[in-house]
Each structure stands twice: as structure tokens, then as C-alpha cells.
Amino acid sequence: MDDKAKNDASQLNGTHSNGVTKKRQDYLEWPEYFMAVAFLSAQRSKDPSSQVGACIVNQENKIVGIGYNGMPNGCDDDLLPWSRSADDKLDTKYPYVCHAELNAIMNKNSADVKGCTMYVALFPCNECAKLIIQAGIKDVIYLSDKYHDAPEMTASRRLLNLAGITYKQFKPKQGRIVIDFNSINHPGLKTPNDGVADGVLQHSLFENQVQSFSGTQRTDSQPALSKRRQTKAHWPSSEMALLASGRLIKRLPLLIGFAAVKNDNMEYRVVIINFSLK
Ligand SMILES: [Zn+2]
């Protein structure tokens, strides 16, 4: 990049001062980064009703394990049930599915995870609390505590308290993080749709779509979804119109907490990590 372009870029980034290019100020801080990794990982989940991710970090801020909820290795997830409720518990997902915390611990790429911190989208259940304790993890940072009053969570808090493991709710500084695959072609430049007006519009569209989705397909009164979530989402009500560069690029299927826009070359361009778990 030539100097003019650098200056233009740094001015747009708000860092230009007296002709000296200063470091970028709006970089992602560690906690946001690790929680975003957990949320991105969750998008690998095939569970139609709940996508949870976990990210284990050591004391040097290095990621040593990532996981999301899914069926055990080698067990065909098209042959196992994904329902939340059924007359026979064996026809629900619960006896089979591995939680994100378990997978993150088992996927570790270090000798152990002693003294590490786990970032996880949902407060861990009691079974995961046991794993966290036995693995030697010392801190848990969670985002949502929506099942706070469930017995599993009460038992989990009891175990974590007794084991001296700290747990803290994560309050993101920003409600969402946008990954723009096109940004590498325009370093330092903010995309036009980062503007406040568009951002609000996008956010409100997103929230509305999430609400209408929850209302039409995810309420408990609806028949339980028994099939796994497909790689290509095809929930009709989950389509979301996303404006980029002030124009509608494409209506697209929305995965909860995740949106992908294909540009004119049919490349994925924007991923939105939305920290608001529904
Ligand atoms: Zn669990």
C-alpha cells in the first residue's frame, strides 16, 4: 500500500495524527476473540435447536481446544434422533449428543488443559462441570445463562463452587462481530455497511428474523425437529435480507447467529457473529 492509501486507511480507522500512522485501535480484544471463536465453532453444529461452541485458552492466551455440540465420532448423525422431546427418551438427542465442552476438552492439542480458561456460549451443565473440574480447567467464561434455574445448572454451580472454579458471565462490548472475507482486499478500510444507520437496520432485520423464526419453528409447542440441521439451511422463515454497501445483495438463509452473503462471484463475503443467544 502506498503512503496515501495508508493514511487514508488509518484516517478511516481514526488513528491518523500529525502524519504519523499509529497502530489500529479497534482491534478485537482477547475475550471477544475467544468468545467469537466459540460462536463460530458453534456454526459447525448440526443440532437443529441448539448450537453451542466452546474454546479453551491457556495462560499464554493460546487456544488449546475448540468444540461444538454434536454426535460422537463415527456415529452417523443421520441415524440418531435430534428431537428435544419424545415419548421415549431414547428417541431424543439427549442420550447421544456430546456437548461443546466435552468436545473442546477431548479435542485439546496440548498435553492437558490444567489451569486453562474455557469460553463457552452457554453456562455448562452438571455433566460438563464434572469434565471441566476433572480436566483441571480453572475459569469458565460463559455468555448465556438461560437455563439458570434448571437442576442441571444448579448442580453445576454447586460442583464448580466446591471445586473452586470461577465462572463469570461475559458481557461483549459489541453485540456482533462481522467477518468480511473481502476486507483483505481493502485493508484498513471499513466496509460501508459498518455505518451506524445500516448497522441498526441490519440488526433490526436480524432480530426480527430470529424472533419470527423462534416463533414459528422453535417453540416447544411445535413438533420437535428430529432431523439434524443441514449444512445448507433451508428454513423458509429464516431467510434474511441483508444490506451491504447500501444495496440488497441477496436474500439468504440465516443460521442463528450467523449470516453469509454471497457476492457476485458467489463467494461468501460476510459472516456475522451475533452474541445474542435466543
Ligand atoms: Zn453440558
Coordinates of C-alpha atoms and ligand atoms in Angstrom, one line a residue:
M1 CA 0.0 0.0 0.0
D2 CA 1.4 3.4 -0.8
D3 CA 1.6 6.2 1.8
K4 CA -1.5 7.9 0.7
A5 CA -3.5 4.7 0.8
K6 CA -2.0 4.0 4.3
N7 CA -3.0 7.4 5.5
D8 CA -6.5 7.1 4.0
A9 CA -6.9 3.8 5.7
S10 CA -5.6 5.0 9.1
Q11 CA -7.7 8.1 8.9
L12 CA -10.7 5.9 8.3
N13 CA -9.6 3.9 11.3
G14 CA -9.4 7.1 13.4
T15 CA -5.7 6.7 14.1
H16 CA -4.1 9.3 12.0
S17 CA -2.3 12.0 13.9
N18 CA 0.2 14.6 12.7
G19 CA 1.3 12.5 9.8
V20 CA 2.2 9.5 12.0
T21 CA 0.4 6.3 11.4
K22 CA -0.5 4.8 14.7
K23 CA -1.5 1.3 15.4
R24 CA -5.0 0.3 14.8
Q25 CA -7.3 1.0 17.8
D26 CA -10.4 -1.1 17.1
Y27 CA -8.7 -4.5 17.1
L28 CA -10.5 -7.4 18.7
E29 CA -9.6 -7.8 22.3
W30 CA -8.8 -11.3 23.7
P31 CA -12.1 -12.1 25.4
E32 CA -14.2 -11.0 22.4
Y33 CA -11.9 -13.0 20.2
F34 CA -12.1 -16.2 22.2
M35 CA -15.9 -16.0 22.6
A36 CA -16.2 -15.3 18.9
V37 CA -14.2 -18.4 18.2
A38 CA -16.6 -20.4 20.3
F39 CA -19.6 -18.9 18.5
L40 CA -18.0 -19.5 15.1
S41 CA -17.3 -23.1 16.0
A42 CA -20.9 -23.5 17.1
Q43 CA -21.9 -22.9 13.5
R44 CA -20.5 -26.3 12.7
S45 CA -23.1 -27.9 14.8
K46 CA -25.9 -29.9 13.1
D47 CA -28.2 -29.7 16.1
P48 CA -31.4 -28.0 14.8
S49 CA -32.4 -26.5 18.1
S50 CA -29.1 -25.6 19.9
Q51 CA -25.7 -24.6 18.6
V52 CA -23.1 -24.2 21.3
G53 CA -19.4 -23.7 21.0
A54 CA -16.5 -23.8 23.4
C55 CA -12.9 -22.5 23.3
I56 CA -10.2 -23.4 25.8
V57 CA -7.4 -21.0 26.2
N58 CA -4.2 -21.4 28.2
Q59 CA -2.4 -18.8 30.3
E60 CA -0.5 -17.6 27.3
N61 CA -3.7 -16.7 25.5
K62 CA -3.2 -19.6 23.2
I63 CA -6.2 -21.7 22.1
V64 CA -5.7 -25.3 23.0
G65 CA -9.1 -26.8 22.3
I66 CA -12.3 -26.0 20.4
G67 CA -15.5 -27.9 20.3
Y68 CA -19.2 -27.7 19.5
N69 CA -22.2 -29.9 20.2
G70 CA -22.6 -33.0 18.0
M71 CA -22.9 -36.7 17.9
P72 CA -19.9 -38.9 18.9
N73 CA -17.2 -39.6 16.3
G74 CA -18.1 -42.4 13.9
C75 CA -21.8 -42.3 14.8
D76 CA -23.8 -41.3 11.8
D77 CA -25.8 -38.2 12.7
D78 CA -28.4 -39.0 10.2
L79 CA -29.2 -42.2 12.1
L80 CA -29.6 -40.6 15.5
P81 CA -32.5 -38.5 16.7
W82 CA -32.2 -34.8 17.1
S83 CA -35.6 -34.2 18.9
R84 CA -35.8 -32.4 22.2
S85 CA -38.8 -34.4 23.3
A86 CA -40.3 -37.7 22.5
D87 CA -42.4 -40.4 24.3
D88 CA -39.3 -42.5 24.7
K89 CA -36.2 -40.6 25.9
L90 CA -34.2 -42.9 23.5
D91 CA -35.8 -41.0 20.7
T92 CA -34.4 -37.7 21.8
K93 CA -30.9 -36.4 21.2
Y94 CA -30.0 -36.2 24.9
P95 CA -28.6 -39.7 25.5
Y96 CA -26.3 -39.4 22.5
V97 CA -25.1 -35.8 21.9
C98 CA -21.7 -34.6 23.1
H99 CA -21.7 -31.1 24.5
A100 CA -19.3 -28.5 23.2
E101 CA -17.3 -28.5 26.5
L102 CA -16.7 -32.3 26.3
N103 CA -15.6 -31.9 22.6
A104 CA -13.4 -28.9 23.4
I105 CA -11.6 -30.8 26.1
M106 CA -11.3 -34.0 24.1
N107 CA -10.0 -32.1 21.1
K108 CA -7.2 -30.5 23.0
N109 CA -3.9 -30.1 21.2
S110 CA -1.9 -29.8 24.3
A111 CA -0.9 -32.5 26.9
D112 CA -3.6 -31.2 29.2
V113 CA -5.8 -28.2 29.9
K114 CA -4.8 -27.7 33.5
G115 CA -5.1 -24.1 34.6
C116 CA -6.8 -23.1 31.4
T117 CA -9.9 -20.9 30.8
M118 CA -12.9 -22.1 29.0
Y119 CA -15.0 -19.7 26.9
V120 CA -18.4 -21.2 26.2
A121 CA -21.7 -19.8 24.8
L122 CA -23.9 -21.4 27.4
F123 CA -23.4 -21.9 31.1
P124 CA -22.1 -25.6 31.4
C125 CA -24.5 -28.3 32.6
N126 CA -23.6 -30.5 35.5
E127 CA -22.1 -33.2 33.3
C128 CA -19.8 -30.7 31.7
A129 CA -19.0 -29.2 35.1
K130 CA -17.6 -32.6 36.1
L131 CA -15.5 -32.7 33.0
I132 CA -14.3 -29.2 33.5
I133 CA -13.3 -30.0 37.1
Q134 CA -11.6 -33.3 36.2
A135 CA -9.7 -31.7 33.4
G136 CA -8.2 -29.1 35.7
I137 CA -9.8 -26.0 34.0
K138 CA -9.7 -23.1 36.4
D139 CA -12.1 -20.5 34.9
V140 CA -15.2 -20.6 32.9
I141 CA -16.4 -17.6 30.9
Y142 CA -20.0 -18.1 29.6
L143 CA -22.3 -15.8 27.7
S144 CA -25.8 -17.0 28.3
D145 CA -27.3 -18.4 31.4
K146 CA -30.7 -19.0 30.0
Y147 CA -31.2 -22.3 31.8
H148 CA -30.1 -20.9 35.2
D149 CA -33.0 -22.4 37.1
A150 CA -32.7 -25.9 35.7
P151 CA -31.5 -28.6 38.2
E152 CA -28.5 -29.3 35.9
M153 CA -27.3 -25.8 36.2
T154 CA -27.9 -25.6 40.0
A155 CA -25.9 -28.8 40.4
S156 CA -23.2 -27.4 38.1
R157 CA -22.8 -24.3 40.2
R158 CA -22.6 -26.4 43.3
L159 CA -19.8 -28.5 41.9
L160 CA -17.9 -25.6 40.4
N161 CA -18.2 -23.7 43.7
L162 CA -16.9 -26.7 45.7
A163 CA -14.0 -27.2 43.3
G164 CA -13.0 -23.6 43.5
I165 CA -13.6 -22.9 39.8
T166 CA -14.5 -19.4 39.0
Y167 CA -17.3 -18.6 36.5
K168 CA -18.1 -15.3 35.1
Q169 CA -20.7 -14.0 32.6
F170 CA -19.2 -12.4 29.5
K171 CA -20.6 -9.0 28.6
P172 CA -19.5 -8.3 25.0
K173 CA -18.6 -4.7 24.2
Q174 CA -20.3 -5.2 20.9
G175 CA -23.4 -7.3 20.2
R176 CA -22.0 -8.7 17.0
I177 CA -18.7 -9.1 15.1
V178 CA -18.6 -9.1 11.3
I179 CA -16.2 -11.2 9.4
D180 CA -15.8 -9.7 5.9
F181 CA -13.9 -12.0 3.6
N182 CA -13.5 -9.1 1.2
S183 CA -11.7 -7.0 3.8
I184 CA -8.3 -8.5 2.8
N185 CA -8.7 -6.7 -0.5
H186 CA -9.3 -3.4 1.2
P187 CA -7.1 -3.4 4.3
G188 CA -7.9 -0.8 6.9
L189 CA -11.0 0.3 5.1
K190 CA -14.2 0.0 6.9
T191 CA -17.0 -1.5 4.8
P192 CA -19.8 0.9 4.1
N193 CA -22.2 -1.3 5.9
D194 CA -20.4 -0.8 9.1
G195 CA -22.1 2.6 9.2
V196 CA -24.5 3.2 12.1
A197 CA -27.6 3.5 10.1
D198 CA -27.0 0.3 8.1
G199 CA -25.9 -1.4 11.2
V200 CA -29.1 -0.6 13.0
L201 CA -31.1 -1.7 10.0
Q202 CA -29.3 -4.9 9.7
H203 CA -29.5 -5.6 13.4
S204 CA -33.2 -5.0 13.4
L205 CA -33.8 -7.2 10.4
F206 CA -31.7 -9.8 12.1
E207 CA -33.6 -9.7 15.4
N208 CA -36.9 -9.7 13.6
Q209 CA -36.0 -12.8 11.6
V210 CA -34.7 -14.5 14.7
Q211 CA -37.9 -13.8 16.5
S212 CA -40.1 -14.9 13.7
F213 CA -38.0 -18.0 13.4
S214 CA -38.3 -18.8 17.1
G215 CA -42.0 -18.1 17.0
T216 CA -42.8 -20.2 14.0
Q217 CA -40.5 -23.2 14.3
R218 CA -38.7 -23.3 17.6
T219 CA -41.4 -23.1 20.2
D220 CA -41.9 -26.1 22.4
S221 CA -45.5 -26.5 21.3
Q222 CA -44.3 -27.2 17.8
P223 CA -43.5 -30.8 16.9
A224 CA -39.9 -31.4 17.8
L225 CA -37.4 -31.3 15.0
S226 CA -36.0 -34.7 14.6
K227 CA -33.6 -34.2 11.7
R228 CA -30.2 -32.8 12.0
R229 CA -29.5 -29.2 11.0
Q230 CA -28.4 -29.2 7.4
T231 CA -25.2 -27.6 6.2
K232 CA -27.3 -25.6 3.8
A233 CA -30.1 -24.1 5.9
H234 CA -33.5 -24.3 4.2
W235 CA -35.8 -22.9 6.9
P236 CA -38.1 -20.8 4.9
S237 CA -38.8 -18.3 7.6
S238 CA -35.1 -17.9 8.4
E239 CA -34.3 -16.0 5.2
M240 CA -32.8 -12.7 5.9
A241 CA -32.4 -9.7 3.7
L242 CA -29.0 -8.2 4.3
L243 CA -28.0 -4.9 3.0
A244 CA -24.4 -4.4 2.2
S245 CA -22.9 -1.3 0.6
G246 CA -26.3 0.2 0.9
R247 CA -27.9 -2.3 -1.6
L248 CA -29.5 -5.6 -1.3
I249 CA -27.1 -8.2 -2.4
K250 CA -29.1 -11.3 -1.8
R251 CA -31.8 -12.9 0.4
L252 CA -30.1 -15.6 2.1
P253 CA -30.7 -18.4 4.6
L254 CA -29.9 -17.4 8.1
L255 CA -28.4 -19.7 10.6
I256 CA -29.0 -18.5 14.1
G257 CA -26.2 -16.1 15.0
F258 CA -24.7 -16.4 11.5
A259 CA -25.3 -15.0 8.1
A260 CA -23.4 -15.4 5.0
V261 CA -23.7 -13.2 1.9
K262 CA -22.6 -14.4 -1.4
N263 CA -21.1 -11.7 -3.6
D264 CA -21.3 -11.5 -7.3
N265 CA -18.6 -14.2 -7.6
M266 CA -20.7 -16.4 -5.3
E267 CA -18.1 -16.2 -2.7
Y268 CA -19.1 -15.9 1.0
R269 CA -18.4 -12.4 1.9
V270 CA -19.8 -11.6 5.3
V271 CA -20.2 -13.6 8.4
I272 CA -22.0 -12.1 11.4
I273 CA -21.3 -13.5 14.8
N274 CA -24.2 -12.4 17.0
F275 CA -23.7 -12.8 20.7
S276 CA -27.4 -12.7 21.5
L277 CA -28.4 -16.3 22.1
K278 CA -32.1 -16.9 21.7
Ligands
ZN1 ZN -23.1 -29.9 29.2

